[in-house]
Amino acid sequence: MLHTLTATLEDSPGVLDRVAALFRRRAFNIHSLTVSPGEGHGLSRMTVTVDADETGVRRVVASLGKLIQVRGVTRHGQRAVMRDLALARVKATESQRPQVLQIAHIFHAQIVDLDLESLVLECTGSRDKLDRFIALLEPFGLLELARSGVVAMAQTPQPSPFDLYA
């Protein structure tokens, strides 16, 4: 099962490597990983989606919380805002373009680039929404695809029972 975690990390060399090593040692497959500047000076925010069972994810959360460079870990459940972004270059000849644009409209995707034979569409949403969007574009000829990975935050500012503060 996929679980999404967010960690606040010190922004220093080697921290991401130590965190990735923790997942590697436990043989967990990282489904998605995003890292960006965090809320404070010298901090980064890491969101990772990992394929693990309940026991495994609890161990990872506990282990992450023990790393000196980790300031906090949040395990996101149902009450979280999670988004992924996809850029898809799809073949769209003159005859195909209306159908591709209809799919884009349904999924609230934006056209960010185009030429005579293709369109680049930007779509944001849940992982499932993007999977459906991409599946509908594939029959037209998906020429290139880039996904950002999941970013997440709690819906409410209250900490969950799974939060650890270092």
PDB file of C-alpha atoms in Angstrom:
ATOM      1  CA  MET A   1       0.000   0.000   0.000  1.00  0.00           C
ATOM      2  CA  LEU A   2       1.212   3.530  -0.744  1.00  0.00           C
ATOM      3  CA  HIS A   3       1.882   5.850   2.209  1.00  0.00           C
ATOM      4  CA  THR A   4       2.830   9.533   1.986  1.00  0.00           C
ATOM      5  CA  LEU A   5       5.182  11.131   4.516  1.00  0.00           C
ATOM      6  CA  THR A   6       6.482  14.680   4.845  1.00  0.00           C
ATOM      7  CA  ALA A   7       9.679  15.490   6.716  1.00  0.00           C
ATOM      8  CA  THR A   8      11.224  18.825   7.630  1.00  0.00           C
ATOM      9  CA  LEU A   9      14.988  18.500   7.195  1.00  0.00           C
ATOM     10  CA  GLU A  10      18.055  20.612   7.779  1.00  0.00           C
ATOM     11  CA  ASP A  11      19.182  21.921   4.405  1.00  0.00           C
ATOM     12  CA  SER A  12      22.737  20.596   4.429  1.00  0.00           C
ATOM     13  CA  PRO A  13      24.829  18.310   2.201  1.00  0.00           C
ATOM     14  CA  GLY A  14      24.263  14.585   2.653  1.00  0.00           C
ATOM     15  CA  VAL A  15      20.903  14.740   4.448  1.00  0.00           C
ATOM     16  CA  LEU A  16      18.893  13.476   1.475  1.00  0.00           C
ATOM     17  CA  ASP A  17      21.395  10.645   1.018  1.00  0.00           C
ATOM     18  CA  ARG A  18      20.968   9.565   4.672  1.00  0.00           C
ATOM     19  CA  VAL A  19      17.183   9.610   4.320  1.00  0.00           C
ATOM     20  CA  ALA A  20      17.289   7.626   1.051  1.00  0.00           C
ATOM     21  CA  ALA A  21      19.673   5.112   2.668  1.00  0.00           C
ATOM     22  CA  LEU A  22      17.113   4.534   5.412  1.00  0.00           C
ATOM     23  CA  PHE A  23      14.531   3.479   2.797  1.00  0.00           C
ATOM     24  CA  ARG A  24      17.100   1.437   0.865  1.00  0.00           C
ATOM     25  CA  ARG A  25      18.174  -0.540   3.961  1.00  0.00           C
ATOM     26  CA  ARG A  26      14.556  -1.551   4.534  1.00  0.00           C
ATOM     27  CA  ALA A  27      14.117  -2.464   0.840  1.00  0.00           C
ATOM     28  CA  PHE A  28      11.160  -0.099   0.390  1.00  0.00           C
ATOM     29  CA  ASN A  29      10.319   1.108  -3.088  1.00  0.00           C
ATOM     30  CA  ILE A  30      10.087   4.903  -3.202  1.00  0.00           C
ATOM     31  CA  HIS A  31       7.164   5.666  -5.493  1.00  0.00           C
ATOM     32  CA  SER A  32       7.666   9.439  -5.478  1.00  0.00           C
ATOM     33  CA  LEU A  33      10.134  11.871  -3.881  1.00  0.00           C
ATOM     34  CA  THR A  34      10.075  15.672  -3.885  1.00  0.00           C
ATOM     35  CA  VAL A  35      12.350  18.048  -2.004  1.00  0.00           C
ATOM     36  CA  SER A  36      12.082  21.837  -1.891  1.00  0.00           C
ATOM     37  CA  PRO A  37      12.965  24.749   0.398  1.00  0.00           C
ATOM     38  CA  GLY A  38      10.964  24.583   3.623  1.00  0.00           C
ATOM     39  CA  GLU A  39       9.147  27.064   5.828  1.00  0.00           C
ATOM     40  CA  GLY A  40      12.221  28.382   7.607  1.00  0.00           C
ATOM     41  CA  HIS A  41      15.754  29.466   6.750  1.00  0.00           C
ATOM     42  CA  GLY A  42      18.043  26.467   6.368  1.00  0.00           C
ATOM     43  CA  LEU A  43      15.194  23.943   6.191  1.00  0.00           C
ATOM     44  CA  SER A  44      13.937  21.709   3.389  1.00  0.00           C
ATOM     45  CA  ARG A  45      10.619  19.941   2.989  1.00  0.00           C
ATOM     46  CA  MET A  46      10.726  16.369   1.704  1.00  0.00           C
ATOM     47  CA  THR A  47       7.599  14.498   0.634  1.00  0.00           C
ATOM     48  CA  VAL A  48       8.018  10.802  -0.053  1.00  0.00           C
ATOM     49  CA  THR A  49       5.453   8.239  -1.155  1.00  0.00           C
ATOM     50  CA  VAL A  50       6.555   4.737  -0.280  1.00  0.00           C
ATOM     51  CA  ASP A  51       5.118   1.288  -0.936  1.00  0.00           C
ATOM     52  CA  ALA A  52       5.127  -0.471   2.449  1.00  0.00           C
ATOM     53  CA  ASP A  53       2.905  -2.352   4.856  1.00  0.00           C
ATOM     54  CA  GLU A  54       1.608  -0.738   8.059  1.00  0.00           C
ATOM     55  CA  THR A  55       4.397  -2.099  10.258  1.00  0.00           C
ATOM     56  CA  GLY A  56       7.063  -1.031   7.795  1.00  0.00           C
ATOM     57  CA  VAL A  57       5.811   2.523   7.461  1.00  0.00           C
ATOM     58  CA  ARG A  58       5.627   2.912  11.257  1.00  0.00           C
ATOM     59  CA  ARG A  59       9.254   1.793  11.506  1.00  0.00           C
ATOM     60  CA  VAL A  60      10.313   4.246   8.801  1.00  0.00           C
ATOM     61  CA  VAL A  61       8.525   7.137  10.545  1.00  0.00           C
ATOM     62  CA  ALA A  62      10.213   6.236  13.842  1.00  0.00           C
ATOM     63  CA  SER A  63      13.640   5.877  12.196  1.00  0.00           C
ATOM     64  CA  LEU A  64      13.295   9.184  10.331  1.00  0.00           C
ATOM     65  CA  GLY A  65      12.425  10.916  13.598  1.00  0.00           C
ATOM     66  CA  LYS A  66      15.690   9.675  15.122  1.00  0.00           C
ATOM     67  CA  LEU A  67      17.920  11.271  12.482  1.00  0.00           C
ATOM     68  CA  ILE A  68      19.559  14.406  13.891  1.00  0.00           C
ATOM     69  CA  GLN A  69      18.936  16.402  10.701  1.00  0.00           C
ATOM     70  CA  VAL A  70      15.191  15.631  10.684  1.00  0.00           C
ATOM     71  CA  ARG A  71      13.154  18.246  12.562  1.00  0.00           C
ATOM     72  CA  GLY A  72       9.767  16.576  12.142  1.00  0.00           C
ATOM     73  CA  VAL A  73       7.876  13.851  10.289  1.00  0.00           C
ATOM     74  CA  THR A  74       4.196  13.765   9.367  1.00  0.00           C
ATOM     75  CA  ARG A  75       2.403  10.717   8.068  1.00  0.00           C
ATOM     76  CA  HIS A  76      -0.448  11.824   5.830  1.00  0.00           C
ATOM     77  CA  GLY A  77      -3.721   9.937   5.889  1.00  0.00           C
ATOM     78  CA  GLN A  78      -7.118  10.697   4.435  1.00  0.00           C
ATOM     79  CA  ARG A  79      -7.171  14.244   5.869  1.00  0.00           C
ATOM     80  CA  ALA A  80      -4.411  15.615   3.689  1.00  0.00           C
ATOM     81  CA  VAL A  81      -4.154  17.765   0.608  1.00  0.00           C
ATOM     82  CA  MET A  82      -2.011  15.877  -1.908  1.00  0.00           C
ATOM     83  CA  ARG A  83      -1.190  17.002  -5.424  1.00  0.00           C
ATOM     84  CA  ASP A  84       0.927  15.799  -8.317  1.00  0.00           C
ATOM     85  CA  LEU A  85       1.723  17.661 -11.531  1.00  0.00           C
ATOM     86  CA  ALA A  86       2.086  16.116 -14.984  1.00  0.00           C
ATOM     87  CA  LEU A  87       3.424  17.597 -18.203  1.00  0.00           C
ATOM     88  CA  ALA A  88       2.356  15.469 -21.162  1.00  0.00           C
ATOM     89  CA  ARG A  89       3.408  15.972 -24.774  1.00  0.00           C
ATOM     90  CA  VAL A  90       0.733  14.260 -26.844  1.00  0.00           C
ATOM     91  CA  LYS A  91       0.463  13.794 -30.582  1.00  0.00           C
ATOM     92  CA  ALA A  92      -2.368  16.004 -31.792  1.00  0.00           C
ATOM     93  CA  THR A  93      -2.751  16.363 -35.514  1.00  0.00           C
ATOM     94  CA  GLU A  94      -5.404  18.700 -36.857  1.00  0.00           C
ATOM     95  CA  SER A  95      -7.995  15.903 -36.851  1.00  0.00           C
ATOM     96  CA  GLN A  96      -7.102  14.695 -33.319  1.00  0.00           C
ATOM     97  CA  ARG A  97      -6.787  18.108 -31.682  1.00  0.00           C
ATOM     98  CA  PRO A  98     -10.500  18.596 -30.785  1.00  0.00           C
ATOM     99  CA  GLN A  99     -10.599  15.248 -28.948  1.00  0.00           C
ATOM    100  CA  VAL A 100      -7.357  15.951 -27.078  1.00  0.00           C
ATOM    101  CA  LEU A 101      -8.610  19.425 -26.131  1.00  0.00           C
ATOM    102  CA  GLN A 102     -11.868  17.920 -24.857  1.00  0.00           C
ATOM    103  CA  ILE A 103      -9.910  15.596 -22.540  1.00  0.00           C
ATOM    104  CA  ALA A 104      -7.808  18.565 -21.396  1.00  0.00           C
ATOM    105  CA  HIS A 105     -10.975  20.560 -20.653  1.00  0.00           C
ATOM    106  CA  ILE A 106     -12.553  17.715 -18.647  1.00  0.00           C
ATOM    107  CA  PHE A 107      -9.410  17.392 -16.498  1.00  0.00           C
ATOM    108  CA  HIS A 108      -8.874  21.189 -16.205  1.00  0.00           C
ATOM    109  CA  ALA A 109      -5.495  20.841 -17.923  1.00  0.00           C
ATOM    110  CA  GLN A 110      -3.720  23.838 -19.421  1.00  0.00           C
ATOM    111  CA  ILE A 111      -2.014  24.020 -22.813  1.00  0.00           C
ATOM    112  CA  VAL A 112       1.550  25.187 -22.101  1.00  0.00           C
ATOM    113  CA  ASP A 113       3.127  24.581 -25.524  1.00  0.00           C
ATOM    114  CA  LEU A 114       2.020  23.521 -28.983  1.00  0.00           C
ATOM    115  CA  ASP A 115       3.214  22.988 -32.519  1.00  0.00           C
ATOM    116  CA  LEU A 116       1.586  21.634 -35.677  1.00  0.00           C
ATOM    117  CA  GLU A 117       1.720  17.999 -34.539  1.00  0.00           C
ATOM    118  CA  SER A 118       1.640  18.007 -30.735  1.00  0.00           C
ATOM    119  CA  LEU A 119       0.442  19.726 -27.571  1.00  0.00           C
ATOM    120  CA  VAL A 120       2.051  19.944 -24.152  1.00  0.00           C
ATOM    121  CA  LEU A 121      -0.586  19.791 -21.436  1.00  0.00           C
ATOM    122  CA  GLU A 122      -0.141  20.598 -17.749  1.00  0.00           C
ATOM    123  CA  CYS A 123      -2.471  18.855 -15.328  1.00  0.00           C
ATOM    124  CA  THR A 124      -2.496  18.971 -11.535  1.00  0.00           C
ATOM    125  CA  GLY A 125      -4.431  16.804  -9.136  1.00  0.00           C
ATOM    126  CA  SER A 126      -4.403  13.592  -7.202  1.00  0.00           C
ATOM    127  CA  ARG A 127      -2.272  10.666  -8.312  1.00  0.00           C
ATOM    128  CA  ASP A 128      -5.429   8.821  -9.439  1.00  0.00           C
ATOM    129  CA  LYS A 129      -6.688  11.791 -11.468  1.00  0.00           C
ATOM    130  CA  LEU A 130      -3.378  12.068 -13.321  1.00  0.00           C
ATOM    131  CA  ASP A 131      -3.280   8.321 -13.963  1.00  0.00           C
ATOM    132  CA  ARG A 132      -6.739   8.558 -15.605  1.00  0.00           C
ATOM    133  CA  PHE A 133      -5.730  11.667 -17.581  1.00  0.00           C
ATOM    134  CA  ILE A 134      -2.616   9.954 -18.938  1.00  0.00           C
ATOM    135  CA  ALA A 135      -4.524   6.759 -19.773  1.00  0.00           C
ATOM    136  CA  LEU A 136      -6.974   8.764 -21.901  1.00  0.00           C
ATOM    137  CA  LEU A 137      -4.137  10.517 -23.753  1.00  0.00           C
ATOM    138  CA  GLU A 138      -2.168   7.333 -24.538  1.00  0.00           C
ATOM    139  CA  PRO A 139      -4.291   6.261 -27.555  1.00  0.00           C
ATOM    140  CA  PHE A 140      -3.388   9.547 -29.302  1.00  0.00           C
ATOM    141  CA  GLY A 141       0.331   8.923 -28.848  1.00  0.00           C
ATOM    142  CA  LEU A 142       2.032  10.033 -25.664  1.00  0.00           C
ATOM    143  CA  LEU A 143       5.351  11.437 -26.914  1.00  0.00           C
ATOM    144  CA  GLU A 144       6.798  12.543 -23.577  1.00  0.00           C
ATOM    145  CA  LEU A 145       5.699  12.528 -19.944  1.00  0.00           C
ATOM    146  CA  ALA A 146       7.115  14.190 -16.818  1.00  0.00           C
ATOM    147  CA  ARG A 147       5.562  14.019 -13.343  1.00  0.00           C
ATOM    148  CA  SER A 148       6.592  16.068 -10.332  1.00  0.00           C
ATOM    149  CA  GLY A 149       5.834  13.530  -7.637  1.00  0.00           C
ATOM    150  CA  VAL A 150       3.371  14.026  -4.824  1.00  0.00           C
ATOM    151  CA  VAL A 151       3.485  17.053  -2.539  1.00  0.00           C
ATOM    152  CA  ALA A 152       1.311  17.019   0.568  1.00  0.00           C
ATOM    153  CA  MET A 153       0.236  18.912   3.659  1.00  0.00           C
ATOM    154  CA  ALA A 154      -2.298  18.281   6.390  1.00  0.00           C
ATOM    155  CA  GLN A 155      -5.771  19.763   5.896  1.00  0.00           C
ATOM    156  CA  THR A 156      -5.826  21.070   9.433  1.00  0.00           C
ATOM    157  CA  PRO A 157      -2.955  22.660  11.334  1.00  0.00           C
ATOM    158  CA  GLN A 158      -3.335  20.185  14.209  1.00  0.00           C
ATOM    159  CA  PRO A 159      -0.652  17.482  14.346  1.00  0.00           C
ATOM    160  CA  SER A 160      -1.754  13.930  13.710  1.00  0.00           C
ATOM    161  CA  PRO A 161      -1.068  11.120  16.214  1.00  0.00           C
ATOM    162  CA  PHE A 162       1.642   9.895  13.824  1.00  0.00           C
ATOM    163  CA  ASP A 163       3.714  13.095  14.075  1.00  0.00           C
ATOM    164  CA  LEU A 164       7.184  12.912  15.545  1.00  0.00           C
ATOM    165  CA  TYR A 165       9.090  15.980  16.603  1.00  0.00           C
ATOM    166  CA  ALA A 166      12.840  15.691  16.859  1.00  0.00           C
TER     167      ALA A 166
END
